[in-house]
Amino acid sequence: FPTRRSSDLPETRVSTGSQFELREVDNGTGGTNLRFTGFASVTGDSAAYQMEDFLGPWTESVTPGAFGKTLSEGADVAFLLNHTGMTLARTKSGTLKLSEVTEAKGSPVAGITGLHSEAMLDPKNPQVAAMRSAVDRGDLDEMSFAFRVMRNEWSEDFTRRWIQEVSIDKGDVSLVNYGAN
């Protein structure tokens, strides 16, 4: 039986809800940066979401620990708006830091596990200023991430998928206005 997804196809998933914060912080040179922190992916069966393709619907979740390998290998990841445009922060330059929270007890947001991001953004960048305005107004309130599935498991009837390992190298974490799922 053929699988529904191949590991060479990029995918995106969205974390809905206000699980991020945008805050002005001192940059150490008399000016300020904007520090964006939030979850680009929420993990665990309690964070399951519905997906659909030409073969029909299924329920999917990302397993805690799915980001460990790609993060330990130094994935090069960009912070974008809606998965497009100019890079606003990046792991390679050190302006984006990613970590995986696997235990709800130690989470910076009560009880949430997943891919946590912290981006230092330049408020002089016109795209950052526009993003800040949209966040302040409540127009942007969801996050997403672009990735490749490296390991996953399906139920026998293909109605349930558990993503067990991903690669986010050359992928992104994004602030988005509409979630895909």
Coordinates of N, CA and C in Angstrom, one line a residue:
F1 N 0.8 -1.2 0.0 CA 0.0 0.0 0.0 C 0.9 1.2 0.0
P2 N 0.7 2.2 -0.9 CA 1.6 3.4 -1.0 C 1.3 4.3 0.2
T3 N 2.3 5.0 0.7 CA 2.2 5.9 1.8 C 1.6 7.2 1.2
R4 N 1.0 8.0 2.1 CA 0.3 9.2 1.7 C 1.4 10.3 1.5
R5 N 2.5 10.3 2.2 CA 3.4 11.4 2.1 C 4.8 10.8 1.9
S6 N 5.6 11.6 1.2 CA 7.0 11.2 0.9 C 7.9 12.2 1.7
S7 N 9.1 11.7 2.2 CA 9.9 12.6 2.9 C 10.6 13.7 2.1
D8 N 10.5 13.6 0.8 CA 11.1 14.7 0.0 C 10.1 15.8 -0.3
L9 N 8.9 15.8 0.2 CA 7.9 16.8 0.0 C 7.9 17.8 1.2
P10 N 8.1 19.1 1.0 CA 8.0 20.0 2.1 C 6.6 20.1 2.6
E11 N 6.4 20.3 3.9 CA 5.1 20.4 4.5 C 5.1 21.6 5.4
T12 N 3.9 22.1 5.7 CA 3.8 23.1 6.8 C 2.6 22.8 7.7
R13 N 2.7 23.2 8.9 CA 1.7 23.0 9.9 C 1.6 24.3 10.7
V14 N 0.4 24.5 11.3 CA 0.2 25.8 11.9 C -0.2 25.6 13.4
S15 N 0.3 26.4 14.3 CA -0.1 26.4 15.7 C -1.0 27.6 15.8
T16 N -2.3 27.3 16.2 CA -3.3 28.4 16.3 C -3.3 28.9 17.8
G17 N -3.8 30.0 17.9 CA -4.0 30.6 19.3 C -2.8 31.6 19.6
S18 N -3.0 32.3 20.6 CA -2.0 33.3 21.0 C -0.9 32.6 21.9
Q19 N 0.0 31.9 21.3 CA 1.0 31.2 22.0 C 2.4 31.9 21.7
F20 N 2.3 33.2 21.5 CA 3.5 33.9 21.2 C 3.5 35.3 21.9
E21 N 4.6 35.9 21.9 CA 4.7 37.3 22.5 C 5.7 38.1 21.7
L22 N 5.4 39.4 21.5 CA 6.3 40.3 20.9 C 6.5 41.4 21.9
R23 N 7.8 41.6 22.2 CA 8.1 42.6 23.3 C 9.4 43.4 22.9
E24 N 9.4 44.7 23.2 CA 10.5 45.5 23.0 C 11.5 45.3 24.0
V25 N 12.8 45.1 23.6 CA 13.9 44.9 24.6 C 15.1 45.7 24.2
D26 N 15.9 46.1 25.2 CA 17.1 46.8 25.0 C 18.1 46.0 24.2
N27 N 18.7 46.7 23.2 CA 19.7 45.9 22.4 C 21.1 46.1 22.8
G28 N 21.4 46.8 23.9 CA 22.7 47.0 24.5 C 23.5 48.1 23.8
T29 N 23.0 48.8 22.9 CA 23.7 49.9 22.2 C 22.9 51.2 22.3
G30 N 21.9 51.3 23.2 CA 21.1 52.5 23.3 C 19.8 52.4 22.6
G31 N 19.6 51.4 21.8 CA 18.4 51.2 21.0 C 17.6 50.0 21.5
T32 N 16.7 49.6 20.7 CA 15.8 48.5 21.1 C 15.7 47.5 19.9
N33 N 15.4 46.3 20.2 CA 15.0 45.2 19.3 C 13.6 44.8 19.7
L34 N 13.0 44.0 18.9 CA 11.8 43.4 19.2 C 12.1 41.9 19.4
R35 N 11.7 41.4 20.6 CA 11.9 39.9 20.8 C 10.6 39.2 20.6
F36 N 10.6 38.3 19.7 CA 9.4 37.5 19.4 C 9.7 36.1 20.0
T37 N 8.8 35.6 20.8 CA 8.9 34.3 21.4 C 7.6 33.6 21.2
G38 N 7.6 32.3 20.8 CA 6.4 31.6 20.6 C 6.6 30.2 20.1
F39 N 5.6 29.4 20.0 CA 5.6 28.0 19.6 C 5.2 28.0 18.1
A40 N 6.1 27.5 17.3 CA 5.8 27.3 15.9 C 5.1 26.0 15.6
S41 N 5.2 25.1 16.6 CA 4.5 23.8 16.5 C 4.2 23.4 18.0
V42 N 3.0 22.9 18.2 CA 2.7 22.3 19.5 C 2.6 20.8 19.3
T43 N 3.2 20.0 20.2 CA 3.3 18.6 20.0 C 2.4 17.8 21.0
G44 N 2.2 16.6 20.7 CA 1.5 15.7 21.5 C 0.1 15.4 21.0
D45 N -0.5 14.3 21.5 CA -1.8 13.9 21.0 C -2.9 14.9 21.3
S46 N -2.7 15.7 22.4 CA -3.7 16.7 22.8 C -3.7 17.8 21.8
A47 N -2.7 17.9 20.9 CA -2.6 19.0 19.9 C -2.8 18.4 18.5
A48 N -3.6 17.4 18.4 CA -3.9 16.8 17.2 C -4.8 17.7 16.3
Y49 N -4.7 17.7 15.0 CA -5.4 18.5 14.1 C -5.8 17.7 12.9
Q50 N -6.8 18.3 12.2 CA -7.3 17.6 11.0 C -6.6 18.0 9.7
M51 N -6.4 17.1 8.9 CA -5.7 17.3 7.6 C -6.6 16.6 6.5
E52 N -6.4 17.0 5.3 CA -7.1 16.4 4.2 C -6.3 16.5 2.9
D53 N -6.3 15.5 2.1 CA -5.8 15.5 0.7 C -6.7 14.8 -0.2
F54 N -6.3 14.5 -1.4 CA -7.2 13.9 -2.4 C -7.6 12.4 -2.0
L55 N -6.9 11.8 -1.0 CA -7.3 10.5 -0.5 C -8.3 10.6 0.7
G56 N -8.5 11.8 1.1 CA -9.5 12.0 2.2 C -8.9 12.6 3.5
P57 N -9.7 12.7 4.5 CA -9.2 13.3 5.8 C -8.4 12.4 6.7
W58 N -7.6 12.9 7.6 CA -7.0 12.2 8.6 C -6.7 13.1 9.8
T59 N -6.4 12.5 11.0 CA -6.0 13.3 12.1 C -4.5 13.1 12.3
E60 N -3.8 14.2 12.6 CA -2.4 14.2 12.7 C -1.9 14.9 13.9
S61 N -0.8 14.5 14.4 CA -0.1 15.2 15.5 C 1.4 15.0 15.4
V62 N 2.2 16.0 15.9 CA 3.6 15.9 16.0 C 4.0 15.3 17.3
T63 N 4.8 14.3 17.4 CA 5.2 13.6 18.6 C 6.3 14.4 19.3
P64 N 6.2 14.6 20.7 CA 7.2 15.2 21.4 C 8.6 14.5 21.1
G65 N 9.6 15.3 20.9 CA 10.9 14.7 20.5 C 11.2 14.8 19.0
A66 N 10.2 15.1 18.2 CA 10.3 15.1 16.8 C 11.4 16.1 16.2
F67 N 11.7 17.1 17.0 CA 12.6 18.1 16.6 C 14.1 17.9 17.1
G68 N 14.3 17.0 18.0 CA 15.5 16.8 18.6 C 16.7 16.6 17.7
K69 N 16.6 15.8 16.7 CA 17.7 15.5 15.8 C 18.1 16.7 15.0
T70 N 17.1 17.2 14.3 CA 17.3 18.4 13.4 C 17.9 19.6 14.1
L71 N 17.5 19.8 15.4 CA 18.0 20.9 16.1 C 19.5 20.6 16.6
S72 N 19.7 19.4 16.9 CA 21.1 19.0 17.4 C 22.1 19.0 16.2
E73 N 21.6 18.9 15.0 CA 22.4 19.0 13.8 C 22.6 20.4 13.3
G74 N 22.1 21.4 14.0 CA 22.3 22.8 13.6 C 21.5 23.3 12.4
A75 N 20.2 22.9 12.4 CA 19.4 23.3 11.2 C 19.4 24.8 11.0
D76 N 19.5 25.1 9.7 CA 19.5 26.5 9.2 C 18.0 26.9 9.0
V77 N 17.4 27.7 9.8 CA 16.0 28.0 9.7 C 15.8 29.5 9.7
A78 N 14.9 30.0 8.9 CA 14.6 31.4 8.8 C 13.3 31.7 9.5
F79 N 13.1 33.0 10.0 CA 11.9 33.5 10.6 C 11.3 34.3 9.5
L80 N 10.1 34.0 9.0 CA 9.4 34.7 7.9 C 8.0 35.1 8.3
L81 N 7.4 35.8 7.4 CA 5.9 36.1 7.5 C 5.2 35.3 6.4
N82 N 4.2 34.5 6.8 CA 3.5 33.7 5.9 C 4.3 32.8 5.0
H83 N 5.5 32.4 5.5 CA 6.4 31.4 4.7 C 7.0 32.1 3.5
T84 N 7.0 33.4 3.4 CA 7.6 34.0 2.2 C 8.3 35.3 2.6
G85 N 9.0 35.8 1.6 CA 9.6 37.1 1.7 C 11.0 37.1 2.3
M86 N 11.5 38.3 2.7 CA 12.8 38.5 3.2 C 12.9 37.8 4.6
T87 N 14.0 37.3 4.9 CA 14.3 36.7 6.2 C 14.4 37.8 7.3
L88 N 13.6 37.7 8.4 CA 13.6 38.7 9.4 C 14.6 38.3 10.6
A89 N 14.8 37.0 10.7 CA 15.8 36.4 11.7 C 16.2 35.1 11.2
R90 N 17.4 34.6 11.7 CA 17.8 33.3 11.1 C 18.7 32.6 12.2
T91 N 18.7 31.3 12.2 CA 19.5 30.6 13.2 C 21.0 30.7 12.8
K92 N 21.3 30.7 11.5 CA 22.7 30.8 11.1 C 23.3 32.1 11.6
S93 N 22.6 33.2 11.6 CA 23.2 34.5 12.1 C 23.1 34.6 13.6
G94 N 22.3 33.8 14.2 CA 22.2 33.9 15.7 C 21.0 34.8 16.1
T95 N 20.3 35.3 15.2 CA 19.1 36.1 15.5 C 17.8 35.3 15.8
L96 N 17.9 34.0 15.5 CA 16.8 33.1 15.8 C 17.3 31.9 16.5
K97 N 16.7 31.7 17.7 CA 17.0 30.5 18.5 C 15.8 29.6 18.6
L98 N 16.1 28.3 18.3 CA 15.0 27.3 18.4 C 15.3 26.3 19.4
S99 N 14.3 25.8 20.1 CA 14.5 24.8 21.1 C 13.2 23.9 21.1
E100 N 13.4 22.7 21.6 CA 12.2 21.9 21.7 C 11.9 21.7 23.2
V101 N 10.7 22.0 23.5 CA 10.1 21.7 24.9 C 9.4 20.4 24.8
T102 N 9.9 19.4 25.5 CA 9.3 18.1 25.5 C 8.5 17.8 26.8
E103 N 8.7 18.6 27.8 CA 8.0 18.4 29.1 C 7.1 19.6 29.4
A104 N 5.9 19.4 29.6 CA 4.9 20.5 29.8 C 5.3 21.2 31.1
K105 N 5.9 20.5 32.1 CA 6.2 21.1 33.3 C 7.2 22.3 33.2
G106 N 8.2 22.2 32.3 CA 9.2 23.2 32.1 C 8.9 24.2 31.0
S107 N 7.7 24.2 30.5 CA 7.4 25.0 29.4 C 7.2 26.5 29.7
P108 N 7.7 27.4 28.8 CA 7.5 28.9 29.1 C 6.1 29.3 28.9
V109 N 5.2 28.5 28.3 CA 3.8 28.7 28.2 C 3.1 27.5 28.9
A110 N 2.4 27.8 29.9 CA 1.8 26.7 30.8 C 1.3 25.5 30.0
G111 N 2.0 24.4 30.3 CA 1.6 23.1 29.8 C 1.8 22.8 28.3
I112 N 2.4 23.7 27.5 CA 2.6 23.5 26.1 C 4.0 22.9 25.8
T113 N 4.0 21.9 24.9 CA 5.2 21.3 24.4 C 5.3 21.5 22.9
G114 N 6.5 21.6 22.4 CA 6.7 21.8 21.0 C 7.9 22.5 20.6
L115 N 7.9 23.1 19.4 CA 9.0 23.8 18.9 C 8.9 25.3 19.3
H116 N 9.8 25.7 20.2 CA 9.8 27.1 20.7 C 10.8 27.9 19.9
S117 N 10.4 29.1 19.6 CA 11.3 30.0 18.8 C 11.4 31.3 19.6
E118 N 12.6 31.9 19.4 CA 12.9 33.2 19.9 C 13.7 34.0 18.9
A119 N 13.1 35.0 18.3 CA 13.7 35.8 17.3 C 13.9 37.2 17.7
M120 N 15.1 37.8 17.5 CA 15.5 39.2 17.7 C 15.3 39.9 16.4
L121 N 14.3 40.8 16.4 CA 13.9 41.5 15.2 C 14.3 43.0 15.2
D122 N 14.6 43.5 14.1 CA 15.1 44.9 14.0 C 13.8 45.8 13.7
P123 N 13.5 46.6 14.7 CA 12.2 47.4 14.6 C 12.4 48.5 13.4
K124 N 13.6 48.8 13.0 CA 13.8 49.7 11.9 C 13.4 49.1 10.5
N125 N 13.3 47.8 10.5 CA 12.9 47.1 9.2 C 11.5 47.3 9.0
P126 N 11.1 47.9 7.8 CA 9.7 48.2 7.5 C 8.8 47.0 7.6
Q127 N 9.3 45.8 7.3 CA 8.4 44.6 7.4 C 8.2 44.2 8.9
V128 N 9.2 44.4 9.7 CA 9.0 44.2 11.1 C 8.0 45.2 11.7
A129 N 8.1 46.5 11.3 CA 7.1 47.5 11.8 C 5.7 47.1 11.4
A130 N 5.5 46.6 10.1 CA 4.2 46.2 9.7 C 3.7 45.0 10.4
M131 N 4.6 44.1 10.7 CA 4.3 42.9 11.5 C 3.8 43.3 12.9
R132 N 4.6 44.2 13.5 CA 4.3 44.6 14.9 C 2.9 45.3 14.9
S133 N 2.6 46.1 13.9 CA 1.2 46.7 13.8 C 0.1 45.6 13.7
A134 N 0.4 44.6 12.9 CA -0.6 43.6 12.7 C -0.8 42.7 13.9
V135 N 0.3 42.5 14.7 CA 0.2 41.7 15.9 C -0.6 42.6 17.0
D136 N -0.2 43.8 17.1 CA -0.9 44.7 18.1 C -2.4 44.8 17.8
R137 N -2.8 44.8 16.5 CA -4.2 44.9 16.2 C -4.9 43.5 16.3
G138 N -4.1 42.5 16.4 CA -4.7 41.1 16.5 C -5.0 40.5 15.1
D139 N -4.4 41.1 14.1 CA -4.5 40.6 12.7 C -3.7 39.4 12.4
L140 N -2.5 39.3 13.1 CA -1.6 38.1 13.0 C -1.6 37.5 14.4
D141 N -2.1 36.2 14.5 CA -2.1 35.6 15.8 C -1.9 34.1 15.7
E142 N -1.2 33.6 14.7 CA -0.9 32.2 14.6 C 0.5 32.0 14.1
M143 N 1.1 30.8 14.4 CA 2.4 30.5 13.9 C 2.3 29.2 13.1
S144 N 3.4 29.0 12.3 CA 3.5 27.8 11.4 C 5.0 27.5 11.3
F145 N 5.2 26.3 10.7 CA 6.6 25.9 10.4 C 6.6 25.1 9.2
A146 N 7.7 25.2 8.4 CA 7.9 24.5 7.2 C 8.9 23.4 7.4
F147 N 8.7 22.2 7.0 CA 9.5 21.1 7.4 C 9.4 19.9 6.4
R148 N 10.3 18.9 6.6 CA 10.2 17.7 5.9 C 10.0 16.5 6.9
V149 N 9.1 15.6 6.6 CA 8.9 14.5 7.5 C 10.0 13.5 7.2
M150 N 10.7 13.1 8.3 CA 11.8 12.1 8.2 C 11.3 10.7 8.6
R151 N 10.4 10.7 9.6 CA 9.9 9.5 10.1 C 8.4 9.7 10.6
N152 N 7.5 8.8 10.3 CA 6.2 9.0 10.7 C 5.5 7.6 10.8
E153 N 4.3 7.5 11.4 CA 3.6 6.3 11.5 C 2.1 6.6 11.2
W154 N 1.5 5.7 10.4 CA 0.1 5.8 10.1 C -0.7 4.6 10.8
S155 N -1.9 4.9 11.1 CA -2.8 3.8 11.5 C -3.1 2.9 10.3
E156 N -3.5 1.7 10.5 CA -3.8 0.8 9.4 C -4.8 1.3 8.3
D157 N -5.7 2.1 8.8 CA -6.7 2.7 7.9 C -6.4 4.1 7.4
F158 N -5.2 4.5 7.7 CA -4.7 5.9 7.2 C -5.6 7.0 7.7
T159 N -6.2 6.9 8.8 CA -7.0 8.0 9.4 C -6.3 8.7 10.5
R160 N -5.1 8.2 10.9 CA -4.3 8.8 12.0 C -2.9 8.8 11.6
R161 N -2.2 9.9 11.8 CA -0.8 10.0 11.5 C 0.0 10.6 12.7
W162 N 1.1 10.0 13.0 CA 2.0 10.6 14.1 C 3.3 10.9 13.4
I163 N 3.6 12.2 13.4 CA 4.9 12.6 12.8 C 5.9 12.5 13.9
Q164 N 6.9 11.6 13.8 CA 7.9 11.3 14.8 C 9.2 12.0 14.7
E165 N 9.6 12.4 13.5 CA 10.8 13.1 13.3 C 10.7 14.0 12.1
V166 N 11.2 15.2 12.2 CA 11.2 16.1 11.1 C 12.6 16.7 10.9
S167 N 12.8 17.3 9.7 CA 13.9 18.1 9.4 C 13.4 19.5 9.1
I168 N 14.0 20.5 9.8 CA 13.6 21.9 9.5 C 14.7 22.7 8.9
D169 N 15.8 21.9 8.5 CA 16.9 22.6 7.9 C 16.5 23.1 6.5
K170 N 16.7 24.4 6.3 CA 16.3 25.2 5.1 C 14.8 25.3 5.1
G171 N 14.1 25.1 6.2 CA 12.7 25.4 6.4 C 12.6 26.7 7.1
D172 N 11.4 26.9 7.7 CA 11.2 28.2 8.4 C 10.2 28.1 9.5
V173 N 10.2 29.0 10.4 CA 9.1 29.3 11.4 C 8.5 30.6 10.9
S174 N 7.2 30.7 10.9 CA 6.5 31.9 10.4 C 5.4 32.3 11.3
L175 N 5.2 33.6 11.3 CA 4.0 34.2 11.9 C 3.1 34.3 10.7
V176 N 1.9 33.8 10.9 CA 0.9 33.7 9.7 C -0.4 34.3 10.1
N177 N -1.1 34.7 9.1 CA -2.5 35.3 9.3 C -3.6 34.2 9.3
Y178 N -3.4 33.2 8.5 CA -4.4 32.1 8.4 C -3.7 30.8 8.5
G179 N -4.1 29.9 9.3 CA -3.6 28.6 9.5 C -4.1 27.7 8.4
A180 N -3.3 26.7 8.0 CA -3.7 25.8 6.9 C -4.5 24.6 7.5
N181 N -4.5 24.5 8.8 CA -5.3 23.4 9.5 C -5.8 23.8 10.8

